[in-house]
mmCIF file of C-alpha atoms and ligand atoms in Angstrom:
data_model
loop_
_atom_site.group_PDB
_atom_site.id
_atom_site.type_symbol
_atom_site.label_atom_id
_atom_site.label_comp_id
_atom_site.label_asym_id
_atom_site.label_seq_id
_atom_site.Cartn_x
_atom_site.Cartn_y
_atom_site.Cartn_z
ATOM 1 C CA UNK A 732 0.000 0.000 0.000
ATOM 2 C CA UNK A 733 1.027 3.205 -0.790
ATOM 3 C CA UNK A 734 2.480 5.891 2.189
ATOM 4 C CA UNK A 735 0.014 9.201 2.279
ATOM 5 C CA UNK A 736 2.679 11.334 2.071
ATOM 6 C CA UNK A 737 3.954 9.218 -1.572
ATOM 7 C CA UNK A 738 -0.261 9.707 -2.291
ATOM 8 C CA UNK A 739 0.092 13.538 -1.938
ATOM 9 C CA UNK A 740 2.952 13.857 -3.285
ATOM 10 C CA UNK A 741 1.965 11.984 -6.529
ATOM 11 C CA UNK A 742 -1.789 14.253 -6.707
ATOM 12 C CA UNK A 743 0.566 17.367 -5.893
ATOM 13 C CA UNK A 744 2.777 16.445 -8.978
ATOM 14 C CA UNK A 745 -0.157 15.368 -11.323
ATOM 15 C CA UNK A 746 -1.839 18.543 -11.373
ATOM 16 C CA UNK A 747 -4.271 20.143 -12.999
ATOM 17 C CA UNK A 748 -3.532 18.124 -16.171
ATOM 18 C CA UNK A 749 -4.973 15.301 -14.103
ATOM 19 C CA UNK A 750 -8.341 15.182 -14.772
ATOM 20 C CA UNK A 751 -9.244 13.572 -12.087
ATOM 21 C CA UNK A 752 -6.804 15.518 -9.415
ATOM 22 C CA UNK A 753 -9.189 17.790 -8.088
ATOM 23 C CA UNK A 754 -12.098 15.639 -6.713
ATOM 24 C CA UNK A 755 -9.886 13.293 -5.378
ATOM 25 C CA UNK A 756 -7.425 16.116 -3.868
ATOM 26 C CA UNK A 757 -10.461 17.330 -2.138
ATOM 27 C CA UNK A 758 -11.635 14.431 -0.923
ATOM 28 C CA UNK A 759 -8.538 12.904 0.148
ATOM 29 C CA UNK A 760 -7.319 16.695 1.926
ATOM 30 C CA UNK A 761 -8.959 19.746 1.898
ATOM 31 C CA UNK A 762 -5.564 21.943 1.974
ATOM 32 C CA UNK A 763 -5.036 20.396 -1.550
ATOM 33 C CA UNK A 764 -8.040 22.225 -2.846
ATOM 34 C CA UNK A 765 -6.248 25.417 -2.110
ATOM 35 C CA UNK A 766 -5.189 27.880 -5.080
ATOM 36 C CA UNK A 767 -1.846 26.559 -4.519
ATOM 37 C CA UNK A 768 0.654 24.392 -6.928
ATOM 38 C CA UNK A 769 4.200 24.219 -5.646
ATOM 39 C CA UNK A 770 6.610 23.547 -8.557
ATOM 40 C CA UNK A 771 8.507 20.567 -6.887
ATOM 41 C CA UNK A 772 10.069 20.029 -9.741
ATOM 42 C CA UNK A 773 12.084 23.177 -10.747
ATOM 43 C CA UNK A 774 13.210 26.206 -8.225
ATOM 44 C CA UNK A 775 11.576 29.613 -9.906
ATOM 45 C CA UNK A 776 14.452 31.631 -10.708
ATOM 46 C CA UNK A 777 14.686 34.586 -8.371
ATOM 47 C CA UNK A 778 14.836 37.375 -10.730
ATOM 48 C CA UNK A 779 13.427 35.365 -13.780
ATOM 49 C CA UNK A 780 14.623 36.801 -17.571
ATOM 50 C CA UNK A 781 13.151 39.690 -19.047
ATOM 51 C CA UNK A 782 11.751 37.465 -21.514
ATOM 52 C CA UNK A 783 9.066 35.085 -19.240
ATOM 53 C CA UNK A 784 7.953 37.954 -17.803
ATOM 54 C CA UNK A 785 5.309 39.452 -20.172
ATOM 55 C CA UNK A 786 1.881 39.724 -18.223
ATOM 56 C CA UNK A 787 1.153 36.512 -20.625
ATOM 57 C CA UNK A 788 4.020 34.867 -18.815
ATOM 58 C CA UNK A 789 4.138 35.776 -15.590
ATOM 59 C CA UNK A 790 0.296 36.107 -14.644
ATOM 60 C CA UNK A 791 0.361 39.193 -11.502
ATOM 61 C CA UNK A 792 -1.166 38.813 -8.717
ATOM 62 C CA UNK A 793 -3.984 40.319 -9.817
ATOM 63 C CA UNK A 794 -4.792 38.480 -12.013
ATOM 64 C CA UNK A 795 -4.820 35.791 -9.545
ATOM 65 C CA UNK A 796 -6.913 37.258 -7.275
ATOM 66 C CA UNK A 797 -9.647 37.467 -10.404
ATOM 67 C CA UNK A 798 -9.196 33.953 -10.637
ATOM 68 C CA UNK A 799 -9.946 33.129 -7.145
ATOM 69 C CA UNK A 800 -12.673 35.449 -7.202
ATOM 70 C CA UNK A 801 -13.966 32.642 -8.851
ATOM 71 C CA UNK A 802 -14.810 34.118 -12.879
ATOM 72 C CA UNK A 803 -12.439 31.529 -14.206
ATOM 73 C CA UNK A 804 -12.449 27.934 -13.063
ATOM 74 C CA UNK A 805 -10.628 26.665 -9.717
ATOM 75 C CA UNK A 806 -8.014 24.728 -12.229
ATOM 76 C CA UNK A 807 -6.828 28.084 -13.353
ATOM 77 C CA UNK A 808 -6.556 29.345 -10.283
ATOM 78 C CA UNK A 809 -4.026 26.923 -9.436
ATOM 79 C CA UNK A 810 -1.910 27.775 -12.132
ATOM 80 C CA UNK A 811 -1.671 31.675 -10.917
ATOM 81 C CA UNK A 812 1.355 32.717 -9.594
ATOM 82 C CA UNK A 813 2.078 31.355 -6.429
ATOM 83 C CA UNK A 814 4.107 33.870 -3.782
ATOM 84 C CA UNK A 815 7.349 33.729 -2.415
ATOM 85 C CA UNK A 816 9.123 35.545 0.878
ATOM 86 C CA UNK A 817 12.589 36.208 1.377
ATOM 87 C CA UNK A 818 13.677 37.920 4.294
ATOM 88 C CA UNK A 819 17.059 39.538 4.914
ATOM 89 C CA UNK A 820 18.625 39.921 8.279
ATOM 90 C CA UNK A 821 21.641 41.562 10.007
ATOM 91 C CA UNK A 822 23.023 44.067 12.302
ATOM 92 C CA UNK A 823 22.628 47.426 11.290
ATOM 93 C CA UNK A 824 25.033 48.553 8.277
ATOM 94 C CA UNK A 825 25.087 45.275 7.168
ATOM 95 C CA UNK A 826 23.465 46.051 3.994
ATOM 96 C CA UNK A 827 20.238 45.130 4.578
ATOM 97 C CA UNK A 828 18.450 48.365 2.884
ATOM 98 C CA UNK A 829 21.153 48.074 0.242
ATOM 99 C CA UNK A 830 20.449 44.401 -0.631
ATOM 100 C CA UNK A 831 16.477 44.817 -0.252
ATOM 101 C CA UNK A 832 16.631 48.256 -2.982
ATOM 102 C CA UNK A 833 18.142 45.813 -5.233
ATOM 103 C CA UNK A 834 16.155 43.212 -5.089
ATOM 104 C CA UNK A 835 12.919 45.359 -5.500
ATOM 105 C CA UNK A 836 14.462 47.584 -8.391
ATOM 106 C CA UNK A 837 15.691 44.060 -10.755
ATOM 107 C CA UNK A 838 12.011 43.464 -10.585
ATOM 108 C CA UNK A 839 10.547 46.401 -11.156
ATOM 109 C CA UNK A 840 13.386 46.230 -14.300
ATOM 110 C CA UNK A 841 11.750 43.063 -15.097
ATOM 111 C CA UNK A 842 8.211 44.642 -15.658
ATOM 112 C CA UNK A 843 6.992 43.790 -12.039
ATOM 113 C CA UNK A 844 5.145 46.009 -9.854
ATOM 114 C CA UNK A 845 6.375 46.988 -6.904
ATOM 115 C CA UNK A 846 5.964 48.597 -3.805
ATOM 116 C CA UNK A 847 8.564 49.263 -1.000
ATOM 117 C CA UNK A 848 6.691 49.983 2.441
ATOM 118 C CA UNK A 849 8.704 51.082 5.386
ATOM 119 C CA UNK A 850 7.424 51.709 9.414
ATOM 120 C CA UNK A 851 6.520 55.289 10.108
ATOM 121 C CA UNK A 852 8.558 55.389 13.343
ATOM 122 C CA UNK A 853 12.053 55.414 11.396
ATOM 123 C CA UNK A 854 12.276 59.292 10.475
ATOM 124 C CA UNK A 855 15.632 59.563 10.084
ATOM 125 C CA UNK A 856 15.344 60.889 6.695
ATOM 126 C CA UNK A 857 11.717 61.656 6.103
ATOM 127 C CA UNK A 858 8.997 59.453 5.681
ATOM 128 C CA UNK A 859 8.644 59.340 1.731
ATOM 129 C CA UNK A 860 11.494 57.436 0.624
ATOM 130 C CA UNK A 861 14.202 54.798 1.948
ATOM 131 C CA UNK A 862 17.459 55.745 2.597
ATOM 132 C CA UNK A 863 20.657 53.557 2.976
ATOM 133 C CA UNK A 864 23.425 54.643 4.874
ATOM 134 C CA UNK A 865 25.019 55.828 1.599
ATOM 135 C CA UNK A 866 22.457 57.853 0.945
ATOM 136 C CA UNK A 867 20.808 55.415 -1.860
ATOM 137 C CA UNK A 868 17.390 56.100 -2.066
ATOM 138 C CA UNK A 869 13.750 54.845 -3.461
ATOM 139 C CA UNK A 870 10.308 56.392 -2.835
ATOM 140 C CA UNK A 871 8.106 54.526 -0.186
ATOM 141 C CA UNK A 872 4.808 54.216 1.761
ATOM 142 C CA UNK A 873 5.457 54.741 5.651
ATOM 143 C CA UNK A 874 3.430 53.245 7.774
ATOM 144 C CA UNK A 875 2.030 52.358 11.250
ATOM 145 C CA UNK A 876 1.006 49.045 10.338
ATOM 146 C CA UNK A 877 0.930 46.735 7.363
ATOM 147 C CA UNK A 878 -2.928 46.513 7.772
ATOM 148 C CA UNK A 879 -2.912 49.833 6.584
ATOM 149 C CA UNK A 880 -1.106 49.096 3.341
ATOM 150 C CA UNK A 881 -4.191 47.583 1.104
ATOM 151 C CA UNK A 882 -6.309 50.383 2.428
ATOM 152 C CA UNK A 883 -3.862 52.984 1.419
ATOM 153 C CA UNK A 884 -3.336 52.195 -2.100
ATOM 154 C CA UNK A 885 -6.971 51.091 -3.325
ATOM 155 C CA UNK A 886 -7.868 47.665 -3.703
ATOM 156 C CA UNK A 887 -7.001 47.550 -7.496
ATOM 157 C CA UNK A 888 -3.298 49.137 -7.098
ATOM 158 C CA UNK A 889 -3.032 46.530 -4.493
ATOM 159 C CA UNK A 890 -4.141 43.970 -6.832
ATOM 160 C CA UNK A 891 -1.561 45.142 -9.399
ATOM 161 C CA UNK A 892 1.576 44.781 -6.911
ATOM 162 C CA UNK A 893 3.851 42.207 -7.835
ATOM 163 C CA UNK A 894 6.606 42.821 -5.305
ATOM 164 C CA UNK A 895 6.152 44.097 -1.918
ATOM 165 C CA UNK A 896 9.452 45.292 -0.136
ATOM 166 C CA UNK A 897 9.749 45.962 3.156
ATOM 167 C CA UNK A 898 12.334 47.801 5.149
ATOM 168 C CA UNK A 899 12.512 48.261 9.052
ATOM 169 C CA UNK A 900 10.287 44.830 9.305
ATOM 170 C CA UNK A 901 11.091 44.604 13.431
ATOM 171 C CA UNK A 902 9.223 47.685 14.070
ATOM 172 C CA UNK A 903 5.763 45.633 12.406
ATOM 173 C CA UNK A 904 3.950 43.953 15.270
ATOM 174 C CA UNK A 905 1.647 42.456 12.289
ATOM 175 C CA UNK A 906 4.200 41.308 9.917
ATOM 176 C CA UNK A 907 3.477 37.474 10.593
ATOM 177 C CA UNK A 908 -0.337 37.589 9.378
ATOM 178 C CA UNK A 909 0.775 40.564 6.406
ATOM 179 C CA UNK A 910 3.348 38.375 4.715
ATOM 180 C CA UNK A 911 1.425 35.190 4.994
ATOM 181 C CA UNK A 912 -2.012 36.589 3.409
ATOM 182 C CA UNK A 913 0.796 38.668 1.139
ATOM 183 C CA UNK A 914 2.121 35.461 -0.199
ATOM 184 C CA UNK A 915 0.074 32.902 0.380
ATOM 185 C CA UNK A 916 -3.229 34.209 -0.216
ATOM 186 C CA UNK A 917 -2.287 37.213 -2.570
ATOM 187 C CA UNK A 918 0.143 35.380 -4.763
ATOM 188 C CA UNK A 919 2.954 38.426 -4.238
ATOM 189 C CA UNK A 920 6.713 38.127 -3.701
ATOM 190 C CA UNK A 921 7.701 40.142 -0.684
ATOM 191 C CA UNK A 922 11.278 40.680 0.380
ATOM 192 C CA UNK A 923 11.179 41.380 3.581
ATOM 193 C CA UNK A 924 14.511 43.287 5.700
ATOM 194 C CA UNK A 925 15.111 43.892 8.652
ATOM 195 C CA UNK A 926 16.947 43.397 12.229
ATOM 196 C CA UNK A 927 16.951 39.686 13.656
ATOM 197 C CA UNK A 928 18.153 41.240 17.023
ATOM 198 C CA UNK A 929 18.035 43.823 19.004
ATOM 199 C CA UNK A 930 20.932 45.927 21.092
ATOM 200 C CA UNK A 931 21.038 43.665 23.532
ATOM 201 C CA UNK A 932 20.639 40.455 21.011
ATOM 202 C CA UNK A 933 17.168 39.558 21.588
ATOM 203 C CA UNK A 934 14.752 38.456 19.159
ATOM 204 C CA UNK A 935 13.657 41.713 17.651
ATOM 205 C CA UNK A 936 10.013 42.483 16.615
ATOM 206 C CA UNK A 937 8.439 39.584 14.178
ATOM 207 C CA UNK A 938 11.020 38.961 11.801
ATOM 208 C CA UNK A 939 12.079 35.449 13.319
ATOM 209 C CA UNK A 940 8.985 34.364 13.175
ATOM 210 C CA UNK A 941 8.307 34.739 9.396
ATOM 211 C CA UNK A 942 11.368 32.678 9.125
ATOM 212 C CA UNK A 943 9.421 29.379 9.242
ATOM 213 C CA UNK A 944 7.164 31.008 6.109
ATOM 214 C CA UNK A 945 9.995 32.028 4.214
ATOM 215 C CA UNK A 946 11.768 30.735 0.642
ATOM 216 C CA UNK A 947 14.894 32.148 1.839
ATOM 217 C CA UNK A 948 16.505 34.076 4.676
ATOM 218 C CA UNK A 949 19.534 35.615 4.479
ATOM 219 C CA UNK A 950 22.233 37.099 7.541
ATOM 220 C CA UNK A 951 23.915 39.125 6.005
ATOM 221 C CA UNK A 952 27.140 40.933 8.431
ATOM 222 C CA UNK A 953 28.558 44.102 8.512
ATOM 223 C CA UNK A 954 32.226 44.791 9.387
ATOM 224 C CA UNK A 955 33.271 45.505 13.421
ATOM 225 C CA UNK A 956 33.913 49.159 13.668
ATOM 226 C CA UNK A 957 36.909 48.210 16.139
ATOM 227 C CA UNK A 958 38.390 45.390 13.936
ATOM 228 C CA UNK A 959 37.631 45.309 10.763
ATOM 229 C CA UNK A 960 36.265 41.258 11.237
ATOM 230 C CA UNK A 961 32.748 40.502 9.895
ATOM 231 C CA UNK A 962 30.206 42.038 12.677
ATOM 232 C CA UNK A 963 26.805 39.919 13.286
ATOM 233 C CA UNK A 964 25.667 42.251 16.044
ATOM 234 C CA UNK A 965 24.987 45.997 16.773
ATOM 235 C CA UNK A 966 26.399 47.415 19.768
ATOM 236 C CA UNK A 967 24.690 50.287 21.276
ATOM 237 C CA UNK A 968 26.996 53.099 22.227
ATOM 238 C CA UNK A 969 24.496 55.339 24.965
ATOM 239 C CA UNK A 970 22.899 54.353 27.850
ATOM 240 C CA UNK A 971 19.590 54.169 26.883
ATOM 241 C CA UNK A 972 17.831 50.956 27.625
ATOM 242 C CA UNK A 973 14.068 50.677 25.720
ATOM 243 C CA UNK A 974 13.775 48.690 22.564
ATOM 244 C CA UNK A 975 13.200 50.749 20.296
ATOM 245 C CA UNK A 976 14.959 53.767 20.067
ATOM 246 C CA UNK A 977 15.704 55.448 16.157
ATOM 247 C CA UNK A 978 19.193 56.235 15.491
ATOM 248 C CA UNK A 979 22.061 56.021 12.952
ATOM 249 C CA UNK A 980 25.797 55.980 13.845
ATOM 250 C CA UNK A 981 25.818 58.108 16.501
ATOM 251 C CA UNK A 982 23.904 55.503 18.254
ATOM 252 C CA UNK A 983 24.983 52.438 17.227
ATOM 253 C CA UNK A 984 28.042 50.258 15.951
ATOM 254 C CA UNK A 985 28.458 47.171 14.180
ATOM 255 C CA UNK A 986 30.552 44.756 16.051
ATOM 256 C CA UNK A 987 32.087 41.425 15.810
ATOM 257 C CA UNK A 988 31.340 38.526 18.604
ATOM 258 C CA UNK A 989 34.326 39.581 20.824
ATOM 259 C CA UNK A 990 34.191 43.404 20.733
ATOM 260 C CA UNK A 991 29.978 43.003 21.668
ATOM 261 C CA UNK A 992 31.033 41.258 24.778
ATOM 262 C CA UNK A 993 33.895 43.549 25.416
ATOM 263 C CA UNK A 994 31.100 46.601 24.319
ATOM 264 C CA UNK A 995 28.658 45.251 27.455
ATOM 265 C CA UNK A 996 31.800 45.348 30.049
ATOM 266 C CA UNK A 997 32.525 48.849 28.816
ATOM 267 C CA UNK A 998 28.555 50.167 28.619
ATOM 268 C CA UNK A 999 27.921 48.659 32.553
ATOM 269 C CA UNK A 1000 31.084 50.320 33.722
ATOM 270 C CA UNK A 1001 30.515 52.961 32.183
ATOM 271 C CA UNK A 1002 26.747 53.313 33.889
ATOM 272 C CA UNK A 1003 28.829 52.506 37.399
ATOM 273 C CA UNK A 1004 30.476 55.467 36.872
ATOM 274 C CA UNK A 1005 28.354 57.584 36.244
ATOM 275 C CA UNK A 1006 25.987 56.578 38.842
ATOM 276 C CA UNK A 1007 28.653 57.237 41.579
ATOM 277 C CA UNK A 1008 29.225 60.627 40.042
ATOM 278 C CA UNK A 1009 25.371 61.337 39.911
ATOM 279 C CA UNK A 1010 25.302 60.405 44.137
ATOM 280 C CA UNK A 1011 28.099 62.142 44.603
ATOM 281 C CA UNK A 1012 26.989 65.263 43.150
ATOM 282 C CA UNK A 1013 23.366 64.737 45.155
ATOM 283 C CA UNK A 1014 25.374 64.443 48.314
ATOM 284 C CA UNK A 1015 27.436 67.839 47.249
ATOM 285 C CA UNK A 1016 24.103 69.890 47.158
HETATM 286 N N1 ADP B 1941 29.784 52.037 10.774
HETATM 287 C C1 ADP B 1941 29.215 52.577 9.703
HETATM 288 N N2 ADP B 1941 28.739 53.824 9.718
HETATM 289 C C2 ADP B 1941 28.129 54.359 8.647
HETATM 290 N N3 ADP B 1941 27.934 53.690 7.490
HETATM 291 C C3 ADP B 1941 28.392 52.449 7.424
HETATM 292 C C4 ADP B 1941 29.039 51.830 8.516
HETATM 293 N N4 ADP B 1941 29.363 50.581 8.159
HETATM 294 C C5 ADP B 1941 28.929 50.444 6.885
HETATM 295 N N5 ADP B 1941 28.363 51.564 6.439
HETATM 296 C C6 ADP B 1941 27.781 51.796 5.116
HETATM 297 O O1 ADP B 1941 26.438 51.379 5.149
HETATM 298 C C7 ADP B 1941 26.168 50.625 3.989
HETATM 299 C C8 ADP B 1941 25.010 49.703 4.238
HETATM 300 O O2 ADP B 1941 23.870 50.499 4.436
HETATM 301 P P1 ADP B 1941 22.434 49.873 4.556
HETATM 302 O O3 ADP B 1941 22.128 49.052 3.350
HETATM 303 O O4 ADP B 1941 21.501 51.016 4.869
HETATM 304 O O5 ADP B 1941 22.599 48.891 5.804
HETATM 305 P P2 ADP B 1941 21.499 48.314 6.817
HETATM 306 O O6 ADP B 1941 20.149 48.468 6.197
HETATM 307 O O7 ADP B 1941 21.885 46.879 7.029
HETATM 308 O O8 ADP B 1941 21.654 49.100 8.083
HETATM 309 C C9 ADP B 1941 27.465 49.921 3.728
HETATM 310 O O9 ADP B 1941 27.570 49.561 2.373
HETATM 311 C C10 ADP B 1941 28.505 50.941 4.117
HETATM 312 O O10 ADP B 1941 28.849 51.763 3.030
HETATM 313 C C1 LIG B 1942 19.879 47.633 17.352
HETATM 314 C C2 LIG B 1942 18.645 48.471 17.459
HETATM 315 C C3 LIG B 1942 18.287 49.318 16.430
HETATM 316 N N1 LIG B 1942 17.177 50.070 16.539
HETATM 317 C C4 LIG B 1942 16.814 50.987 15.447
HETATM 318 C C5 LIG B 1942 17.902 51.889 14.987
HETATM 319 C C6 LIG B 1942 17.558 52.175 13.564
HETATM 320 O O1 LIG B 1942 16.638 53.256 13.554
HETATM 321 C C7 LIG B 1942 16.864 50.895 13.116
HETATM 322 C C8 LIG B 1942 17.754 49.974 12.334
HETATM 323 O O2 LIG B 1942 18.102 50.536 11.101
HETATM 324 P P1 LIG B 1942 19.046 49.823 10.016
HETATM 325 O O3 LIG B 1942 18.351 50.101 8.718
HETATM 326 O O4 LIG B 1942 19.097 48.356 10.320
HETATM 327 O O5 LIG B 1942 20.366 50.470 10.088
HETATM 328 O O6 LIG B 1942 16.461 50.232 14.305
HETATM 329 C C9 LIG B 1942 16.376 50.002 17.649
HETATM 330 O O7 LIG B 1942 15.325 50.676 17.735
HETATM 331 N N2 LIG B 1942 16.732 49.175 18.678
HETATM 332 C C10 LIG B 1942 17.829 48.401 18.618
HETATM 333 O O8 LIG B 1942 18.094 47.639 19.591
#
């Protein structure tokens, strides 16, 4: 007898050339119903050639949603374009912006539509466009949310995105929900970027957890401002203790594994310090 998983496999691979693959799909699981058809046979190249991607080609995403609104049949719908997420991580100046710009601008070179969304909490250089630390820009939407992104451009602008990049991603609370309905549902590619950890290494925001719904993830390093070797962390050079707090280099440093650790010794004493200086000077008055 055959194993389920060599059952679904084999209906998964059939597809909708299979006559019979939908009824039986349905019956035998209902997630295989879905407007979903994973290419298990051939990775989709990430930036594919100019050439494939002709609306004919490359159907956009909304033209899958008009499928799954149901005026063509649920075979078609399958055969839409099925979304991806990749999601960049790092310590700051790692090259996260950098990387993410050029992602979103080879597919928008490609004939893709695409929107770059950043949080409206990061105004370190205005809220219209995002800025690398070179000073590379591209226009964007700042937000408060994600929620607020389909809203904001109109239902059928939304329906025309392709490519949905977004910058600052710790500072989403709702980026977990936004990138699945994004990709799964919506059929787009988002490229996600932002900080895996915070100042003091913690988890930061949501991006780790989209990690388990990604296509790829990438940690990208930047290079320790004390030695030169690659840097996986960001050291935070004031005394300031919340979360979130916005801020460039005069802030923060990108740091290698031995010069964090080193960075913490110097930060506490430094606080010791300054604490006995504080009492002493309340004791003076
Ligand atoms: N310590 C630093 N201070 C200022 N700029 C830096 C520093 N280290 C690297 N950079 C520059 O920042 C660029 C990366 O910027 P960006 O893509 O905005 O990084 P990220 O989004 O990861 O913070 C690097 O290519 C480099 O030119
Ligand atoms: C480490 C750390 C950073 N932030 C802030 C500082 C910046 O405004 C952004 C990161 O920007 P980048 O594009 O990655 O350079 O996040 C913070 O609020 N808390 C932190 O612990």
């Amino acid at each position: 007898m055959r194993s389920i998983s060599s059952a679904m496999r084999s209906l998964l691979l059939s597809g909708p050339s299979s006559p019979a693959f939908l009824p039986r799909a349905t019956a035998l699981c209902p997630l295989l119903s879905l407007p979903f058809r994973p290419d298990l046979s051939r990775p989709r190249p990430l930036a594919p050639p100019a050439r494939s991607l002709s609306k004919k080609a490359a159907p956009t995403a909304a033209a899958a949603r008009t499928r799954l609104d149901g005026r063509v049949p649920a075979m078609e719908a399958r055969e839409a374009q099925s979304g991806e997420i990749h999601v960049i991580v790092g310590p700051m100046f790692a090259g996260k912006t950098t990387a993410l710009l050029r992602r979103v601008q080879a597919e928008a070179g490609t004939g893709r539509t695409v929107a770059l969304i950043k949080s409206d909490k990061d105004n370190r250089y205005g809220l219209d466009s995002v800025v690398t630390h070179d000073g590379t820009k591209m226009a964007c939407w700042a937000l408060p949310e994600l929620s607020t992104f389909q809203d904001k451009l109109g239902r059928e602008a939304y329906d025309k995105v392709d490519v949905i990049g977004i910058d600052e991603a710790q500072f989403f609370d709702d980026l977990h929900d936004f990138c699945s309905k994004a990709a799964d549902h919506d059929g787009k590619i988002v490229v996600v970027a932002g900080l895996d950890g915070d100042y003091k290494r913690n988890k930061f925001g949501s991006v780790l957890d989209i990690i388990p719904l990604a296509n790829s993830v990438t940690k990208l390093t930047a290079r320790c401002e004390l030695c030169d070797r690659r840097a996986s962390f960001t050291l935070r050079k004031t005394q300031e203790t919340r979360t979130e707090l916005i801020g460039g280099a005069d802030v923060y440093m990108p740091v290698c594994r031995q010069h964090y650790l080193d960075g913490q010794i110097v930060i506490e004493a430094t606080r010791i310090v300054m604490d006995i200086e504080r009492s002493t000077e309340v004791a003076r008055c």
